[in-house]
Short mmCIF file of C-alpha atoms in Angstrom, two decimals:
data_model
loop_
_atom_site.label_atom_id
_atom_site.label_comp_id
_atom_site.label_asym_id
_atom_site.label_seq_id
_atom_site.Cartn_x
_atom_site.Cartn_y
_atom_site.Cartn_z
CA MET A 193 114.67 87.99 120.03
CA ASN A 194 117.78 89.50 118.42
CA PHE A 195 118.65 89.47 114.72
CA GLN A 196 121.01 86.49 115.09
CA SER A 197 118.25 84.42 116.72
CA VAL A 198 115.78 85.34 113.98
CA LEU A 199 118.33 84.40 111.32
CA ARG A 200 119.02 81.04 112.95
CA THR A 201 115.32 80.27 113.24
CA PHE A 202 114.80 81.07 109.55
CA THR A 203 117.80 78.93 108.57
CA ARG A 204 116.50 75.97 110.57
CA ARG A 205 113.13 76.16 108.90
CA MET A 206 114.92 75.97 105.56
CA ASN A 207 116.94 72.96 106.72
CA THR A 208 114.47 70.37 105.51
CA THR A 209 115.75 68.04 102.84
CA ALA A 210 112.35 66.79 101.63
CA GLY A 211 108.62 67.11 102.10
CA THR A 212 106.33 65.45 104.64
CA PRO A 213 107.38 61.82 105.14
CA ARG A 214 105.04 58.84 104.91
CA PRO A 215 104.05 57.35 108.29
CA ASP A 216 106.26 54.31 107.59
CA GLN A 217 109.29 56.31 106.49
CA LYS A 218 112.15 57.25 108.80
CA ILE A 219 113.77 60.67 108.57
CA ALA A 220 116.71 62.12 110.45
CA GLY A 221 115.37 64.44 113.13
CA ILE A 222 118.33 66.72 113.80
CA PHE A 223 118.44 69.06 116.79
CA GLY A 224 120.97 71.03 118.77
CA ALA A 225 121.57 70.47 122.47
CA LEU A 226 123.04 73.73 123.73
CA MET A 227 124.65 72.04 126.72
CA ASN A 228 127.78 73.80 127.99
CA ARG A 229 127.59 73.35 131.77
CA GLY A 230 128.91 69.79 131.76
CA GLN A 231 132.38 71.29 131.35
CA GLY A 232 134.04 74.70 131.54
CA LYS A 233 134.33 76.03 127.99
CA GLU A 234 131.46 78.19 126.80
CA GLY A 235 132.02 77.80 123.06
CA VAL A 236 130.74 74.22 122.94
CA ARG A 237 127.24 75.71 123.08
CA GLU A 238 127.84 76.99 119.55
CA GLY A 239 128.74 73.56 118.23
CA PRO A 240 125.31 72.70 116.78
CA ASN A 241 125.07 75.87 114.75
CA ALA A 242 128.66 75.49 113.53
CA ILE A 243 127.86 71.99 112.25
CA ARG A 244 124.77 73.27 110.46
CA GLU A 245 126.73 76.13 108.89
CA ALA A 246 129.42 73.68 107.73
CA GLY A 247 126.88 72.23 105.31
CA LEU A 248 125.34 69.22 107.06
CA PHE A 249 121.90 69.60 105.50
CA THR A 250 123.35 70.30 102.06
CA GLN A 251 125.34 67.06 102.21
CA LEU A 252 122.29 65.08 103.24
CA LYS A 253 120.09 66.64 100.57
CA GLU A 254 122.61 65.91 97.82
CA CYS A 255 122.46 62.22 98.74
CA GLY A 256 118.68 62.07 99.01
CA ILE A 257 118.78 61.54 102.79
CA ARG A 258 115.60 62.85 104.40
CA ALA A 259 116.25 65.21 107.30
CA LEU A 260 114.31 67.74 109.33
CA ASP A 261 115.77 70.40 111.61
CA TYR A 262 114.00 70.27 114.98
CA GLY A 263 115.74 73.42 116.22
CA ASP A 264 117.61 73.61 119.51
CA VAL A 265 117.04 72.62 123.10
CA GLU A 266 117.82 75.94 124.77
CA ILE A 267 119.24 75.08 128.17
CA GLN A 268 118.78 77.86 130.67
CA ALA A 269 121.00 78.19 133.72
CA VAL A 270 119.20 77.29 136.93
CA ALA A 271 119.34 80.05 139.54
CA SER A 272 121.47 79.40 142.64
CA ASP A 273 123.10 76.36 141.04
CA ASP A 274 125.80 76.04 143.67
CA GLU A 275 128.35 73.24 143.61
CA TRP A 276 127.28 69.97 145.21
CA LYS A 277 130.43 68.79 146.93
CA LYS A 278 132.70 69.49 143.92
CA VAL A 279 130.15 68.79 141.17
CA LYS A 280 129.45 71.88 139.06
CA TYR A 281 126.07 73.00 137.69
CA CYS A 282 124.31 69.74 138.51
CA ARG A 283 120.83 71.34 138.55
CA THR A 284 121.33 73.04 135.18
CA VAL A 285 122.73 69.87 133.57
CA ALA A 286 119.91 67.76 135.00
CA SER A 287 117.23 70.15 133.78
CA GLY A 288 118.79 70.34 130.32
CA CYS A 289 119.09 66.57 130.04
CA LYS A 290 115.43 66.15 130.90
CA GLN A 291 114.51 68.52 128.04
CA ILE A 292 116.79 66.59 125.70
CA ALA A 293 115.16 63.30 126.69
CA GLU A 294 111.74 64.75 125.85
CA LYS A 295 113.01 65.93 122.45
CA MET A 296 114.39 62.45 121.68
CA GLU A 297 111.07 60.83 122.54
CA LEU A 298 109.17 63.33 120.38
CA ILE A 299 111.32 62.65 117.31
CA ILE A 300 111.02 58.88 117.70
CA LYS A 301 107.24 59.16 118.09
CA GLU A 302 107.21 61.10 114.81
CA HIS A 303 109.01 58.20 113.08
CA GLY A 304 112.39 59.90 113.12
CA ILE A 305 115.96 58.92 113.83
CA PRO A 306 117.10 61.54 116.36
CA VAL A 307 120.50 63.11 115.73
CA MET A 308 121.65 65.27 118.64
CA LEU A 309 124.28 67.89 117.90
CA GLY A 310 126.24 68.89 120.99
CA GLY A 311 126.98 70.59 123.16
CA ASP A 312 129.07 68.68 125.67
CA HIS A 313 128.76 64.96 126.31
CA ALA A 314 126.77 65.38 129.53
CA ALA A 315 123.83 65.80 127.13
CA ALA A 316 124.03 62.05 126.42
CA ILE A 317 122.37 61.43 129.79
CA GLY A 318 119.26 62.91 128.22
CA SER A 319 119.65 61.54 124.71
CA ILE A 320 120.18 57.93 125.75
CA PHE A 321 117.57 58.04 128.52
CA GLY A 322 115.03 59.53 126.08
CA HIS A 323 115.91 56.97 123.42
CA ALA A 324 115.57 54.15 125.95
CA SER A 325 112.21 55.46 127.18
CA ALA A 326 110.88 55.59 123.62
CA GLN A 327 112.10 52.06 122.89
CA ARG A 328 110.44 50.73 126.04
CA GLN A 329 107.16 52.27 124.90
CA LEU A 330 107.56 50.72 121.46
CA HIS A 331 108.69 47.36 122.84
CA PRO A 332 107.32 46.84 126.37
CA PRO A 333 109.21 44.22 128.42
CA THR A 334 107.64 40.77 128.45
CA GLY A 335 109.77 39.01 131.06
CA SER A 336 111.45 39.53 134.40
CA SER A 337 115.12 38.94 133.62
CA SER A 338 117.62 41.76 134.00
CA SER A 339 117.91 42.15 130.22
CA GLU A 340 114.12 42.33 129.87
CA LEU A 341 113.75 44.97 132.58
CA HIS A 342 115.89 47.47 130.70
CA ALA A 343 115.39 49.12 127.36
CA PRO A 344 115.84 47.09 124.15
CA LEU A 345 118.81 49.18 123.14
CA ALA A 346 122.58 48.88 122.56
CA VAL A 347 125.02 51.79 122.73
CA LEU A 348 128.27 52.25 120.84
CA TRP A 349 130.28 54.97 122.62
CA ILE A 350 133.10 56.48 120.54
CA ASP A 351 135.37 58.62 122.69
CA ALA A 352 138.88 59.32 123.92
CA HIS A 353 137.46 59.20 127.46
CA GLY A 354 135.36 56.72 129.43
CA ASP A 355 132.85 59.25 130.77
CA ILE A 356 131.96 56.78 133.53
CA ASN A 357 133.19 58.77 136.51
CA THR A 358 130.66 59.25 139.27
CA PRO A 359 129.76 62.49 141.09
CA LEU A 360 131.99 61.22 143.91
CA THR A 361 135.02 60.29 141.79
CA THR A 362 135.15 63.08 139.22
CA ALA A 363 138.42 64.96 139.63
CA THR A 364 137.19 68.08 137.85
CA GLY A 365 133.57 68.24 138.98
CA ASN A 366 132.53 68.38 135.32
CA LEU A 367 129.55 66.17 134.51
CA HIS A 368 130.57 65.61 130.90
CA GLY A 369 132.92 63.01 132.38
CA CYS A 370 130.10 61.17 134.14
CA PRO A 371 127.12 60.45 131.83
CA VAL A 372 127.52 56.68 131.55
CA SER A 373 127.44 56.24 135.33
CA PHE A 374 123.89 57.68 135.40
CA LEU A 375 122.66 55.27 132.72
CA LEU A 376 123.90 51.86 133.86
CA HIS A 377 121.86 49.69 136.19
CA GLU A 378 125.06 48.34 137.77
CA MET A 379 126.08 51.87 138.79
CA THR A 380 122.95 52.60 140.85
CA GLY A 381 124.73 52.23 144.18
CA TYR A 382 127.47 54.67 143.17
CA ILE A 383 125.19 57.63 142.38
CA PRO A 384 124.33 59.79 145.44
CA HIS A 385 120.57 59.92 146.02
CA ASP A 386 120.80 63.53 147.19
CA LEU A 387 122.48 64.87 144.04
CA PRO A 388 120.29 67.88 143.20
CA GLY A 389 118.16 67.75 140.06
CA PHE A 390 118.64 64.13 139.03
CA ASP A 391 115.70 62.53 140.82
CA TRP A 392 113.97 61.90 137.46
CA ILE A 393 116.77 59.80 135.94
CA LYS A 394 116.66 56.02 136.26
CA PRO A 395 119.16 53.49 134.88
CA CYS A 396 118.15 52.31 131.42
CA LEU A 397 121.05 50.08 130.29
CA THR A 398 122.98 47.10 131.55
CA ALA A 399 126.75 47.04 131.24
CA ASP A 400 126.65 44.30 128.60
CA ARG A 401 124.77 46.67 126.27
CA ILE A 402 127.50 49.30 125.86
CA ALA A 403 130.86 49.13 124.10
CA TYR A 404 133.60 51.73 123.72
CA ILE A 405 136.00 52.42 120.87
CA GLY A 406 138.86 54.93 120.80
CA LEU A 407 139.73 55.15 124.50
CA ARG A 408 143.11 56.57 125.44
CA ALA A 409 142.53 58.71 128.55
CA LEU A 410 140.83 56.58 131.20
CA ASP A 411 140.97 57.65 134.83
CA GLN A 412 141.99 55.08 137.43
CA ASP A 413 138.47 54.58 138.76
CA GLU A 414 137.17 54.23 135.21
CA MET A 415 139.69 51.46 134.51
CA TYR A 416 138.46 49.74 137.67
CA LEU A 417 134.82 50.00 136.57
CA MET A 418 135.51 48.75 133.05
CA GLU A 419 137.06 45.61 134.52
CA LYS A 420 134.58 45.18 137.37
CA LEU A 421 131.52 45.51 135.11
CA LYS A 422 133.15 43.57 132.25
CA ILE A 423 132.37 46.37 129.80
CA LYS A 424 133.61 45.68 126.28
CA TYR A 425 136.09 48.37 125.27
CA PHE A 426 138.66 48.91 122.56
CA PRO A 427 141.41 51.36 123.50
CA MET A 428 143.57 52.73 120.74
CA GLN A 429 146.13 49.97 121.29
CA LEU A 430 143.55 47.38 120.23
CA VAL A 431 142.35 49.54 117.34
CA ASP A 432 145.95 49.59 116.10
CA GLN A 433 146.44 45.85 116.63
CA LEU A 434 143.11 44.53 115.32
CA GLY A 435 141.99 47.22 112.88
CA ILE A 436 138.82 49.23 113.17
CA GLN A 437 136.62 46.75 111.27
CA GLU A 438 137.48 43.88 113.61
CA CYS A 439 136.90 46.11 116.66
CA LEU A 440 133.47 47.03 115.33
CA LYS A 441 132.54 43.41 114.66
CA GLN A 442 133.58 42.35 118.14
CA ALA A 443 131.89 45.36 119.78
CA LEU A 444 128.52 44.76 118.15
CA ALA A 445 128.73 41.01 118.72
CA ALA A 446 129.26 41.72 122.42
CA ILE A 447 126.43 44.26 122.94
CA ASP A 448 123.95 42.79 120.46
CA PRO A 449 124.82 39.14 119.83
CA LYS A 450 121.56 38.40 118.00
CA GLY A 451 121.88 41.48 115.77
CA VAL A 452 118.37 42.74 116.49
CA LEU A 453 118.63 45.69 118.89
CA PRO A 454 118.22 49.36 117.97
CA LEU A 455 121.62 51.05 118.08
CA HIS A 456 122.54 54.37 119.65
CA LEU A 457 125.80 55.82 118.31
CA SER A 458 127.26 58.37 120.74
CA PHE A 459 130.24 59.97 119.02
CA ASP A 460 132.49 62.45 120.83
CA ILE A 461 134.51 64.36 118.25
CA ASP A 462 137.56 64.07 120.53
CA ALA A 463 137.67 60.38 119.62
CA LEU A 464 139.37 61.63 116.47
CA ASP A 465 143.01 62.62 116.57
CA PRO A 466 143.56 66.39 117.00
CA SER A 467 145.10 66.43 113.54
CA ASP A 468 141.58 65.85 112.23
CA ALA A 469 139.50 67.49 114.98
CA ALA A 470 141.39 70.01 117.10
CA SER A 471 138.45 72.29 117.96
CA THR A 472 137.24 70.40 120.99
CA GLY A 473 137.62 70.95 124.71
CA THR A 474 139.66 67.90 125.74
CA PRO A 475 141.75 66.73 122.76
CA VAL A 476 144.04 63.73 123.23
CA MET A 477 146.87 62.79 120.88
CA GLY A 478 146.95 59.38 119.22
CA GLY A 479 143.28 59.12 118.30
CA LEU A 480 141.21 57.70 115.49
CA THR A 481 141.84 58.99 112.00
CA LEU A 482 138.93 60.55 110.16
CA ARG A 483 138.92 57.51 107.88
CA GLU A 484 138.50 55.23 110.91
CA GLY A 485 135.73 57.48 112.20
CA LEU A 486 133.97 57.23 108.85
CA GLN A 487 134.32 53.46 108.89
CA ILE A 488 132.55 53.41 112.25
CA ALA A 489 129.72 55.55 110.89
CA GLU A 490 129.37 53.47 107.74
CA PHE A 491 129.52 50.18 109.65
CA VAL A 492 126.67 51.26 111.91
CA HIS A 493 124.65 52.46 108.93
CA LYS A 494 125.07 49.12 107.15
CA THR A 495 123.53 47.27 110.09
CA GLY A 496 120.24 48.98 109.28
CA ARG A 497 119.65 49.37 113.00
CA LEU A 498 120.82 52.93 113.70
CA SER A 499 118.04 54.32 115.85
CA ALA A 500 119.63 57.48 117.31
CA MET A 501 122.92 59.35 117.28
CA ASP A 502 124.89 61.98 119.20
CA LEU A 503 127.75 64.06 117.77
CA VAL A 504 129.15 66.12 120.62
CA GLU A 505 131.96 68.33 121.93
CA VAL A 506 132.58 70.43 118.81
CA ASN A 507 133.75 73.81 120.08
CA PRO A 508 134.04 76.38 117.26
CA GLU A 509 135.68 78.92 119.57
CA LEU A 510 138.81 76.78 119.93
CA GLY A 511 141.67 76.45 117.46
CA THR A 512 142.64 78.30 114.31
CA PRO A 513 140.13 79.00 111.53
CA HIS A 514 141.58 76.05 109.60
CA GLN A 515 141.25 73.74 112.62
CA ARG A 516 137.69 74.87 113.22
CA ALA A 517 136.78 74.19 109.59
CA LYS A 518 138.38 70.73 109.68
CA THR A 519 136.57 69.83 112.91
CA THR A 520 133.10 70.87 111.71
CA GLU A 521 133.70 69.21 108.34
CA ALA A 522 134.67 66.01 110.15
CA ALA A 523 131.50 66.22 112.25
CA CYS A 524 129.36 66.61 109.12
CA ALA A 525 131.12 63.68 107.45
CA ILE A 526 130.59 61.37 110.45
CA ILE A 527 126.89 62.23 110.72
CA SER A 528 126.32 61.95 106.97
CA GLY A 529 128.13 58.62 106.85
CA ALA A 530 126.03 57.19 109.67
CA LEU A 531 122.87 58.28 107.84
CA GLY A 532 123.95 56.69 104.58
CA LYS A 533 126.08 59.11 102.57
CA PRO A 534 128.48 57.09 100.40
CA ARG A 535 132.08 58.21 100.54
CA GLN A 536 132.73 57.70 96.86
CA GLY A 537 130.48 60.58 95.80
CA VAL A 538 126.92 61.78 95.31
CA PRO A 539 124.71 58.91 94.09
CA PHE A 540 122.73 59.32 90.88
CA PRO A 541 118.92 59.43 91.24
CA PRO A 542 116.55 56.70 89.96
CA GLY A 543 116.02 56.96 86.23
CA PHE A 544 119.22 58.91 85.62
CA GLU A 545 120.51 58.74 82.05
CA LEU A 546 123.45 60.40 80.31
CA PRO A 547 122.44 62.80 77.53
CA LEU A 548 122.98 61.59 73.98
CA PRO A 549 124.11 63.75 71.09
CA ALA A 550 121.32 65.02 68.85
#
């Protein structure tokens, strides 16, 4: 273990915002997913540490938000991971996602709200599958309907891209553009059974349990699937027309009409406009403002049902120093907002009083 690894391990052990929680008390279980094989830019692997170094735990501590650093899922490259058709690194991505799923389940079992720091968005195969598996253990199905057979879970996917390509339709061969296709029951027939490494993954969502906000770069086949599966989605045109609050209300009403399901917020930093988050691998102009991103985080927090979160695709090796700082600061703000940090400032503690003159 080199000096940098030792330093990071020490820092993570210090990244605990409070003592041992009560059994009935939720804490944010934050971990890094060092996934970089779902796309082609190495620096995304350093995203989790960059977010930590930008002050995430300090922000949470200042607001009294309980958080524990669970370290990183170190994803090792699988030997002889040759392309399958044109899909790149499928064995490595599959192995890493399985580790991520196990980490998600562990944190939930320990009464935590998992917060996965990416890493590329292929890691969401593992985070959502692990979250779904944990929810099924907590709430076993009681019926035989399609909705009962899948996890009691709703997903809000914030992204410039649909990420619902399949291994047969991806133009780039990069699996960070495919995670949703692995998770939806309705997509089962579109996933090749001989794709190496993914024999462990089973669909865990139905298409009526996921909604998108921020889309502006859908591929043709993704547009087809959105319409065919009747997935609720809000491209930037609708965000502009309706406003972000109305989009959020309609999205949650669609995927959780009774307002009772645990929510998984999967937030790709490229959902934000590059003016607010340029240090990411696939930026697209015309995105959400940081203020709109914060409204999404705060809206989800106010439901009281946030059960897990991803913040992915921060790449600290891209952009100028100023752009990198803005991107990691935006990531910290989104995470903190989803966990309850008020935008107006640091709240005063119980029993706080102003000093009086002697």
